[in-house]
Every structure is written in C-alpha cells, then in structure tokens.
Amino acid sequence: MEISHLIAFNIALIASILSPGPAFLIALKTTLSSGRQAGVAVGLGLGLVASFWTLAA
C-alpha cells in the first residue's frame, strides 16, 4: 500500500466521521421538537439497536 492510498483513505474516513448521519438527525429532530427526555430516549434506543446489530454480527 502506498502512502497516497493511506492518505486518501484517511481523508474519506474523516469526512464520513464528521458528517451527520440519519440517526443523529432523527435524534436532533426529536430533541428539538419533543424535548430533552424524548431525545435521550431516542438516543438510548439507537444505541440499543446498534448493540443488537453488533451482537448479531
């Protein structure tokens, strides 16, 4: 692997980490429209589902 490939990969990785995904956007929308408690509940639900997916993998 050349250094240029490693640099390109890291740039793509940083861009994907910095961009908000649909899970973040729904948590933000819920928090803004329904309050902090609902936003926390959505965040916990998303984390629970992510742990199930990880366990299944």
XYZ file of C-alpha atoms in Angstrom:
57
model
C 0.000 0.000 0.000
C 1.354 3.356 -0.974
C 1.248 6.425 1.233
C -1.114 8.162 -1.201
C -3.673 5.365 -0.707
C -3.371 5.672 3.059
C -3.842 9.437 2.924
C -6.870 9.136 0.622
C -8.422 6.524 2.905
C -7.920 8.696 5.993
C -9.413 11.743 4.284
C -12.504 9.730 3.315
C -12.727 8.322 6.846
C -12.521 11.759 8.463
C -15.170 13.122 6.086
C -17.547 10.275 6.944
C -16.986 10.700 10.682
C -17.626 14.452 10.554
C -20.829 14.268 8.520
C -24.051 13.707 10.456
C -25.910 10.529 9.658
C -29.634 9.836 9.662
C -29.554 8.534 13.252
C -28.040 11.786 14.503
C -30.512 13.850 12.512
C -33.560 11.979 13.876
C -32.228 12.296 17.430
C -31.696 16.027 16.911
C -35.142 16.490 15.345
C -36.815 14.600 18.190
C -34.932 16.589 20.820
C -35.840 19.908 19.241
C -39.491 19.045 18.672
C -40.289 16.941 21.760
C -37.729 17.900 24.377
C -34.631 16.533 26.019
C -36.235 13.461 27.585
C -37.572 12.254 24.231
C -34.203 12.913 22.600
C -32.407 10.890 25.251
C -34.917 8.058 24.774
C -34.266 8.060 21.015
C -30.510 8.062 21.626
C -30.769 5.139 24.021
C -32.945 3.260 21.547
C -30.455 3.860 18.742
C -27.623 2.656 20.974
C -29.581 -0.454 21.940
C -30.306 -1.321 18.309
C -26.644 -0.749 17.398
C -25.595 -3.139 20.162
C -28.041 -5.768 18.857
C -26.586 -5.401 15.353
C -23.078 -5.758 16.787
C -24.092 -8.837 18.753
C -25.675 -10.377 15.665
C -22.542 -9.771 13.638
